[in-house]
Tab-separated table of C-alpha atoms and ligand atoms in Angstrom:
chain	number	residue	atom	x	y	z
Y	1	MET	CA	115.023	87.946	71.776
Y	2	GLN	CA	117.605	87.396	74.511
Y	3	THR	CA	119.283	90.692	73.641
Y	4	ILE	CA	115.991	92.576	73.599
Y	5	GLU	CA	115.224	91.185	77.030
Y	6	SER	CA	118.591	92.110	78.496
Y	7	ASP	CA	118.429	95.534	76.812
Y	8	MET	CA	115.081	96.106	78.484
Y	9	LYS	CA	116.522	94.994	81.813
Y	10	SER	CA	119.256	97.578	81.605
Y	11	ILE	CA	116.754	100.253	80.559
Y	12	ALA	CA	114.678	99.363	83.623
Y	13	GLN	CA	117.807	99.647	85.810
Y	14	GLU	CA	118.612	103.017	84.315
Y	15	LYS	CA	115.071	104.254	84.916
Y	16	TRP	CA	115.062	102.927	88.493
Y	17	ALA	CA	118.045	105.188	89.184
Y	18	LYS	CA	116.634	108.243	87.369
Y	19	ARG	CA	115.465	111.284	89.361
Y	20	PRO	CA	112.724	112.287	89.296
Y	21	LEU	CA	111.332	108.868	88.417
Y	22	ILE	CA	107.939	109.246	86.746
Y	23	ILE	CA	105.611	106.241	86.674
Y	24	SER	CA	102.247	106.466	84.987
Y	25	GLY	CA	99.537	104.342	83.461
Y	26	PRO	CA	96.003	103.250	84.187
Y	27	CYS	CA	94.730	102.269	87.604
Y	28	SER	CA	93.662	99.017	85.911
Y	29	ALA	CA	94.446	97.333	82.638
Y	30	GLU	CA	90.951	96.981	81.185
Y	31	THR	CA	91.342	95.941	77.552
Y	32	GLU	CA	94.340	95.454	75.317
Y	33	GLU	CA	93.371	98.478	73.292
Y	34	GLN	CA	92.944	100.740	76.344
Y	35	LEU	CA	96.334	99.727	77.712
Y	36	LEU	CA	98.223	100.023	74.418
Y	37	GLU	CA	96.635	103.363	73.540
Y	38	THR	CA	97.375	104.791	76.989
Y	39	ALA	CA	100.964	103.503	76.843
Y	40	LYS	CA	101.506	104.929	73.375
Y	41	HIS	CA	100.256	108.383	74.370
Y	42	LEU	CA	102.335	108.291	77.554
Y	43	ALA	CA	105.471	107.418	75.609
Y	44	ASP	CA	104.699	110.229	73.153
Y	45	THR	CA	104.840	112.781	75.978
Y	46	GLY	CA	108.511	111.881	76.469
Y	47	LYS	CA	108.044	112.565	80.174
Y	48	VAL	CA	107.250	109.118	81.526
Y	49	ASP	CA	109.850	106.560	82.635
Y	50	MET	CA	107.777	103.534	83.524
Y	51	LEU	CA	104.348	102.139	82.705
Y	52	ARG	CA	102.077	101.037	85.538
Y	53	ALA	CA	98.856	99.017	85.295
Y	54	GLY	CA	96.843	97.158	87.902
Y	55	ILE	CA	96.229	93.586	86.741
Y	56	TRP	CA	94.874	92.233	90.035
Y	57	LYS	CA	92.883	94.870	91.919
Y	58	PRO	CA	92.305	94.518	95.650
Y	59	ARG	CA	88.954	96.284	96.011
Y	60	THR	CA	87.407	97.483	99.223
Y	61	LYS	CA	84.019	95.937	98.387
Y	62	PRO	CA	83.023	92.857	96.378
Y	63	GLY	CA	81.316	93.483	93.078
Y	64	MET	CA	83.744	96.215	92.022
Y	65	PHE	CA	86.053	95.568	89.062
Y	66	GLU	CA	88.758	93.260	90.376
Y	67	GLY	CA	91.146	93.462	87.445
Y	68	VAL	CA	91.452	91.379	84.305
Y	69	GLY	CA	93.944	89.009	85.947
Y	70	ALA	CA	96.857	87.244	84.256
Y	71	LYS	CA	95.364	87.679	80.788
Y	72	GLY	CA	96.403	91.344	80.999
Y	73	LEU	CA	100.096	90.472	81.374
Y	74	PRO	CA	100.698	89.807	77.647
Y	75	TRP	CA	99.118	93.210	76.913
Y	76	LEU	CA	101.601	94.813	79.273
Y	77	LEU	CA	104.487	92.991	77.582
Y	78	GLN	CA	103.162	94.158	74.244
Y	79	ALA	CA	102.988	97.753	75.533
Y	80	LYS	CA	106.611	97.500	76.667
Y	81	LYS	CA	107.764	96.204	73.285
Y	82	MET	CA	105.816	98.910	71.499
Y	83	THR	CA	106.965	101.868	73.607
Y	84	GLY	CA	110.226	100.767	75.242
Y	85	LEU	CA	108.762	101.665	78.645
Y	86	PRO	CA	109.650	99.273	81.487
Y	87	THR	CA	106.564	97.995	83.301
Y	88	THR	CA	105.359	97.715	86.874
Y	89	VAL	CA	102.377	95.905	88.422
Y	90	GLU	CA	100.940	95.354	91.879
Y	91	VAL	CA	101.383	91.885	93.357
Y	92	ALA	CA	99.721	90.497	96.461
Y	93	THR	CA	100.340	86.730	96.278
Y	94	GLY	CA	103.177	84.362	95.417
Y	95	LYS	CA	101.320	83.211	92.302
Y	96	GLN	CA	100.955	86.789	91.083
Y	97	VAL	CA	104.718	87.281	91.524
Y	98	GLN	CA	105.354	84.164	89.400
Y	99	ASP	CA	102.929	85.276	86.701
Y	100	ALA	CA	104.377	88.790	86.576
Y	101	LEU	CA	107.918	87.408	86.270
Y	102	THR	CA	106.848	85.069	83.452
Y	103	PHE	CA	105.761	88.114	81.466
Y	104	ASP	CA	108.922	90.108	82.153
Y	105	VAL	CA	107.417	92.758	84.363
Y	106	ASP	CA	110.369	94.975	85.346
Y	107	VAL	CA	109.357	96.317	88.755
Y	108	LEU	CA	106.809	94.947	91.235
Y	109	TRP	CA	104.859	96.946	93.766
Y	110	ILE	CA	103.107	95.935	96.957
Y	111	GLY	CA	99.799	97.773	97.427
Y	112	ALA	CA	98.533	99.551	100.535
Y	113	ARG	CA	95.996	96.830	101.336
Y	114	THR	CA	98.741	94.211	101.205
Y	115	THR	CA	101.356	96.097	103.236
Y	116	VAL	CA	98.951	95.948	106.203
Y	117	ASN	CA	99.014	92.137	106.160
Y	118	PRO	CA	102.269	90.490	107.273
Y	119	PHE	CA	101.093	87.059	105.990
Y	120	SER	CA	100.621	88.420	102.477
Y	121	VAL	CA	103.827	90.453	102.543
Y	122	GLN	CA	105.724	87.360	103.687
Y	123	GLU	CA	104.178	85.287	100.891
Y	124	VAL	CA	105.250	87.869	98.309
Y	125	ALA	CA	108.705	88.109	99.903
Y	126	ASP	CA	109.114	84.294	99.819
Y	127	ALA	CA	108.211	84.247	96.129
Y	128	LEU	CA	110.941	86.843	95.551
Y	129	ARG	CA	113.745	84.788	97.066
Y	130	GLY	CA	116.602	84.544	94.590
Y	131	VAL	CA	114.874	86.892	92.121
Y	132	ASP	CA	116.623	90.049	91.057
Y	133	ILE	CA	113.801	92.546	90.591
Y	134	PRO	CA	113.184	95.981	92.135
Y	135	VAL	CA	110.205	96.240	94.470
Y	136	LEU	CA	108.241	99.307	95.511
Y	137	ILE	CA	106.322	99.152	98.778
Y	138	LYS	CA	103.302	101.378	99.341
Y	139	ASN	CA	102.507	102.641	102.811
Y	140	PRO	CA	99.835	100.616	104.642
Y	141	ILE	CA	96.331	102.127	104.563
Y	142	ASN	CA	96.568	102.909	108.293
Y	143	PRO	CA	99.157	105.382	109.579
Y	144	ASP	CA	101.575	102.824	111.039
Y	145	LEU	CA	105.243	103.205	110.193
Y	146	GLU	CA	106.142	99.970	111.992
Y	147	LEU	CA	103.954	98.038	109.583
Y	148	TRP	CA	105.463	99.857	106.606
Y	149	ASN	CA	108.983	99.199	107.865
Y	150	GLY	CA	108.032	95.610	108.664
Y	151	ALA	CA	107.104	95.054	105.021
Y	152	VAL	CA	110.398	96.620	103.913
Y	153	GLU	CA	112.265	94.297	106.275
Y	154	ARG	CA	110.453	91.163	105.062
Y	155	VAL	CA	111.237	91.991	101.440
Y	156	ALA	CA	114.842	92.914	102.257
Y	157	ARG	CA	115.349	89.673	104.209
Y	158	ALA	CA	114.223	87.735	101.141
Y	159	GLY	CA	117.323	89.156	99.474
Y	160	VAL	CA	115.708	91.897	97.374
Y	161	LYS	CA	118.371	94.566	96.945
Y	162	GLN	CA	116.447	97.317	95.238
Y	163	ILE	CA	113.583	98.480	97.402
Y	164	GLY	CA	111.702	101.756	97.066
Y	165	LEU	CA	108.804	103.325	98.938
Y	166	ILE	CA	105.541	104.778	97.670
Y	167	HIS	CA	103.673	107.282	99.826
Y	168	ARG	CA	99.969	107.071	98.872
Y	169	GLY	CA	98.363	108.591	101.968
Y	170	PHE	CA	96.379	107.054	104.818
Y	171	SER	CA	92.685	106.391	105.015
Y	172	SER	CA	90.690	108.108	107.714
Y	173	TYR	CA	87.031	108.289	108.554
Y	174	GLY	CA	85.179	111.386	107.428
Y	175	ASN	CA	88.073	112.982	105.571
Y	176	THR	CA	86.694	114.996	102.689
Y	177	GLU	CA	89.585	117.017	101.313
Y	178	TYR	CA	91.677	114.005	100.375
Y	179	ARG	CA	90.767	110.441	99.518
Y	180	ASN	CA	93.724	109.408	101.665
Y	181	ALA	CA	95.223	111.964	104.050
Y	182	PRO	CA	98.858	112.578	103.093
Y	183	MET	CA	100.134	112.968	106.681
Y	184	TRP	CA	103.378	114.234	105.190
Y	185	HIS	CA	105.212	114.014	108.514
Y	186	LEU	CA	104.920	110.211	108.381
Y	187	ALA	CA	106.478	110.053	104.932
Y	188	ILE	CA	109.261	112.373	106.122
Y	189	GLU	CA	109.839	110.161	109.177
Y	190	MET	CA	109.922	107.056	106.955
Y	191	LYS	CA	112.503	108.767	104.748
Y	192	ARG	CA	114.570	109.602	107.808
Y	193	LYS	CA	114.431	105.998	109.008
Y	194	ASN	CA	115.491	104.630	105.605
Y	195	PRO	CA	118.244	106.944	104.409
Y	196	GLY	CA	119.158	106.378	100.798
Y	197	MET	CA	115.972	104.465	99.996
Y	198	MET	CA	113.972	105.868	97.107
Y	199	ILE	CA	110.607	107.327	98.069
Y	200	ILE	CA	108.106	108.385	95.466
Y	201	ASN	CA	104.720	109.968	95.933
Y	202	ASP	CA	101.365	108.818	94.556
Y	203	PRO	CA	99.259	111.980	94.257
Y	204	SER	CA	96.426	110.042	92.562
Y	205	HIS	CA	95.466	107.928	95.564
Y	206	ILE	CA	96.057	110.803	97.988
Y	207	SER	CA	93.855	113.192	95.996
Y	208	GLY	CA	91.134	110.877	94.727
Y	209	ARG	CA	90.310	113.666	92.272
Y	210	ARG	CA	91.987	115.506	89.436
Y	211	ASP	CA	91.839	119.118	90.594
Y	212	ILE	CA	94.377	118.814	93.412
Y	213	LEU	CA	96.845	116.406	91.756
Y	214	LEU	CA	99.237	119.205	90.845
Y	215	ASP	CA	99.206	120.683	94.366
Y	216	VAL	CA	99.931	117.320	95.964
Y	217	ALA	CA	102.650	116.495	93.444
Y	218	GLN	CA	104.277	119.899	93.950
Y	219	LYS	CA	104.272	119.430	97.706
Y	220	ALA	CA	105.995	116.061	97.278
Y	221	ILE	CA	108.664	117.560	95.035
Y	222	ASP	CA	109.162	120.406	97.529
Y	223	LEU	CA	109.740	117.755	100.193
Y	224	ASP	CA	112.446	116.165	98.028
Y	225	PHE	CA	110.597	113.011	96.994
Y	226	ASP	CA	112.406	110.994	94.316
Y	227	GLY	CA	109.528	110.769	91.894
Y	228	LEU	CA	105.822	110.399	91.255
Y	229	MET	CA	103.370	107.654	90.368
Y	230	ILE	CA	100.306	109.203	88.735
Y	231	GLU	CA	97.395	107.283	87.208
Y	232	SER	CA	96.505	108.029	83.608
Y	233	HIS	CA	93.938	106.665	81.185
Y	234	ILE	CA	93.173	107.239	77.548
Y	235	ASP	CA	89.563	108.036	78.515
Y	236	PRO	CA	89.566	108.725	82.281
Y	237	ASP	CA	85.825	109.291	82.709
Y	238	LYS	CA	85.165	105.807	81.389
Y	239	ALA	CA	87.782	104.083	83.572
Y	240	TRP	CA	86.616	100.894	85.292
Y	241	SER	CA	88.330	101.880	88.547
Y	242	ASP	CA	89.377	105.196	90.118
Y	243	ALA	CA	87.813	107.214	87.269
Y	244	LYS	CA	87.697	110.484	89.241
Y	245	GLN	CA	91.438	110.652	89.841
Y	246	GLN	CA	92.812	109.560	86.471
Y	247	VAL	CA	93.993	112.037	83.836
Y	248	THR	CA	94.723	111.723	80.141
Y	249	PRO	CA	98.379	111.281	79.166
Y	250	GLU	CA	98.211	114.793	77.704
Y	251	ARG	CA	96.977	116.297	80.981
Y	252	LEU	CA	99.672	114.341	82.782
Y	253	ALA	CA	102.287	115.968	80.566
Y	254	GLU	CA	100.829	119.391	81.425
Y	255	ILE	CA	100.925	118.643	85.140
Y	256	LEU	CA	104.536	117.492	84.882
Y	257	SER	CA	105.537	120.646	83.076
Y	258	GLU	CA	103.689	122.866	85.566
Y	259	ILE	CA	105.560	121.387	88.523
Y	260	VAL	CA	108.486	123.477	89.721
Y	261	TRP	CA	111.250	120.892	90.060
Y	262	ARG	CA	113.464	121.697	93.000
Y	263	LYS	CA	116.766	120.153	93.972
Y	264	GLU	CA	117.731	119.385	97.542
Y	265	ASP	CA	121.084	120.986	97.056
Y	266	VAL	CA	122.701	123.547	94.807
Y	267	SER	CA	126.371	124.318	94.738
Y	268	SER	CA	126.298	128.136	94.603
Y	269	GLU	CA	128.298	129.517	97.533
Y	270	LEU	CA	126.186	132.646	97.755
Y	271	PHE	CA	123.072	130.554	98.140
Y	272	HIS	CA	124.666	128.467	100.884
Y	273	ALA	CA	125.919	131.506	102.765
Y	274	ALA	CA	122.455	133.093	102.714
Y	275	LEU	CA	120.844	129.826	103.768
Y	276	ASP	CA	123.323	129.340	106.618
Y	277	LYS	CA	122.540	132.813	107.953
Y	278	LEU	CA	118.804	132.170	107.935
Y	279	ARG	CA	119.279	128.760	109.531
Y	280	GLU	CA	121.335	130.333	112.262
Y	281	GLN	CA	118.452	132.701	112.979
Y	282	ILE	CA	116.081	129.735	113.138
Y	283	ASN	CA	118.391	127.930	115.580
Y	284	HIS	CA	118.539	131.053	117.707
Y	285	ILE	CA	114.753	131.401	117.793
Y	286	ASP	CA	114.359	127.676	118.563
Y	287	ASP	CA	116.739	128.088	121.515
Y	288	GLU	CA	114.687	131.001	122.814
Y	289	LEU	CA	111.446	129.085	122.386
Y	290	MET	CA	112.951	126.218	124.360
Y	291	GLN	CA	113.940	128.580	127.182
Y	292	LEU	CA	110.467	130.093	127.230
Y	293	LEU	CA	108.794	126.698	127.246
Y	294	GLY	CA	110.972	125.667	130.170
Y	295	GLN	CA	109.870	128.794	132.048
Y	296	ARG	CA	106.263	128.118	131.169
Y	297	MET	CA	106.530	124.621	132.671
Y	298	LYS	CA	108.007	126.028	135.866
Y	299	ILE	CA	104.957	128.276	136.223
Y	300	ALA	CA	102.694	125.294	135.492
Y	301	ASP	CA	104.489	123.433	138.304
Y	302	LYS	CA	103.685	126.302	140.687
Y	303	ILE	CA	100.049	126.245	139.661
Y	304	GLY	CA	100.120	122.485	140.250
Y	305	GLU	CA	101.222	123.063	143.811
Y	306	TYR	CA	98.405	125.563	144.451
Y	307	LYS	CA	95.911	123.129	142.957
Y	308	LYS	CA	97.258	120.347	145.132
Y	309	ASN	CA	97.027	122.409	148.305
Y	310	ASN	CA	93.474	123.460	147.490
Y	311	ASN	CA	92.317	120.090	146.106
Y	312	VAL	CA	91.393	121.453	142.666
Y	313	THR	CA	91.332	119.352	139.450
Y	314	ILE	CA	94.165	119.754	136.960
Y	315	LEU	CA	91.962	120.147	133.898
Y	316	GLN	CA	89.712	123.158	133.905
Y	317	THR	CA	87.859	123.286	130.617
Y	318	ASN	CA	86.956	126.968	130.766
Y	319	ARG	CA	90.545	127.998	131.229
Y	320	TRP	CA	91.649	125.795	128.322
Y	321	ASN	CA	89.030	127.351	126.022
Y	322	GLN	CA	90.230	130.788	127.081
Y	323	ILE	CA	93.837	129.912	126.256
Y	324	LEU	CA	92.848	128.694	122.792
Y	325	GLU	CA	90.656	131.732	122.032
Y	326	ARG	CA	93.383	134.163	123.072
Y	327	ALA	CA	95.951	132.306	120.994
Y	328	PHE	CA	93.720	132.310	117.880
Y	329	GLN	CA	93.223	136.044	118.183
Y	330	LYS	CA	96.901	136.781	118.678
Y	331	GLY	CA	98.167	134.195	116.218
Y	332	SER	CA	96.001	134.991	113.249
Y	333	PRO	CA	97.549	138.412	112.401
Y	334	LEU	CA	100.957	136.756	112.784
Y	335	GLY	CA	100.122	134.297	110.027
Y	336	LEU	CA	99.660	131.275	112.327
Y	337	SER	CA	96.784	129.008	111.383
Y	338	ASN	CA	94.235	127.877	113.951
Y	339	GLU	CA	95.163	124.296	113.082
Y	340	PHE	CA	98.810	124.893	113.979
Y	341	ILE	CA	97.949	126.822	117.148
Y	342	THR	CA	95.641	124.035	118.290
Y	343	LYS	CA	98.265	121.335	117.680
Y	344	TYR	CA	101.017	123.381	119.307
Y	345	LEU	CA	98.988	124.295	122.373
Y	346	ASP	CA	97.683	120.731	122.680
Y	347	ALA	CA	101.263	119.516	122.952
Y	348	VAL	CA	102.237	122.252	125.417
Y	349	HIS	CA	99.079	121.655	127.444
Y	350	MET	CA	99.723	117.892	127.622
Y	351	GLU	CA	103.243	118.550	128.871
Y	352	SER	CA	101.854	120.959	131.541
Y	353	ILE	CA	99.318	118.352	132.619
Y	354	ASN	CA	102.076	115.747	132.928
Y	355	HIS	CA	104.138	118.135	135.035
Y	356	GLN	CA	101.180	118.943	137.283
Y	357	ASN	CA	100.245	115.268	137.544
Y	358	LYS	CA	103.684	114.523	138.900
Y	359	ILE	CA	103.429	117.300	141.464
Y	360	MET	CA	99.907	116.426	142.596
Y	361	ASN	CA	100.637	112.743	142.969
Y	362	ASP	CA	104.049	113.014	144.526
E	27	PEP	C1	96.663	101.385	92.789
E	27	PEP	O1	97.819	101.833	92.714
E	27	PEP	O2	95.856	101.350	91.861
E	27	PEP	C2	96.201	100.941	94.115
E	27	PEP	C3	95.289	99.998	94.281
E	27	PEP	O3	96.753	101.668	95.067
E	27	PEP	P1	96.758	101.554	96.661
E	27	PEP	O4	97.378	100.242	96.992
E	27	PEP	O5	97.597	102.727	97.011
E	27	PEP	O6	95.338	101.699	97.117
E	28	MN	MN1	93.976	103.133	91.528
């Protein structure tokens, strides 16, 4: 038994280091049969590295399925023994950490609703003191990198050496395309702030539905994420939680084989030479844009002085609408989306307003 346990530990270590790391399994463990069947089919695909299952489910509203609780842990252990797949579960309290460790769970993860709460994160971190187990930390439900980094810091200070990140998107009011808006730039910024730390993507909770899973997963791989966590279920439509976003293990295998796996780097010299040339052009254009923006601000300063001398307000709504309309018309044939133009001009406009503010109030 001891050897089986230490063998499994080294398999889990090996998987933790594998790229891309693929984690899959049901949103929730529901019954022993559901979990074992799902695990068996996942293992049969040969494409999955780790088995996930929610045992304790933090639900937005009471009355929803809140997980089977600790009685699901022996099922998970059974699934591991049957398939050889290391396991991972979500933990939100010290007691849940203890229970998960008792049943040899290989990797723990902190869910989005827990990352937002420093008390809970601290409780989990305290329970991890002196324990050698990898921990994945999901982004908080609100787009706050400080909170996400705070959770990483609490877990790291407890002495956990192997920490990874899971990007699962951010909730926002009235968003219809995604269940949780990916806000990719935040994940990229988090990656930049934590160089060398694994970051995987969770297309299931970003999408909230099956039809865009592949697109989201592909985007993550294009952005050089280290892996994916995708929910799967032996009978997705009958799942007790997150039914709309779960896929069968067979569909998961299809999705994984449809993804174009890209590497951050290739060694071919020709490729690097071509890339360097194009990057040089980009640098050149960025320099020119910077010059032009500087000139634009100088003109804005002049306008600010006229406005000051004539006691006119800085913001003139009609003029702003005109600027946007003109830009949409000019930008569209150039392949620039209205969304980009709006964001870009918003930033430029804010900078102009700041410049003019300074002049008018000097
Ligand atoms: C889950 O992974 O099933 C889950 C509850 O995710 P999140 O914490 O991202 O909402
Ligand atoms: Mn889920």
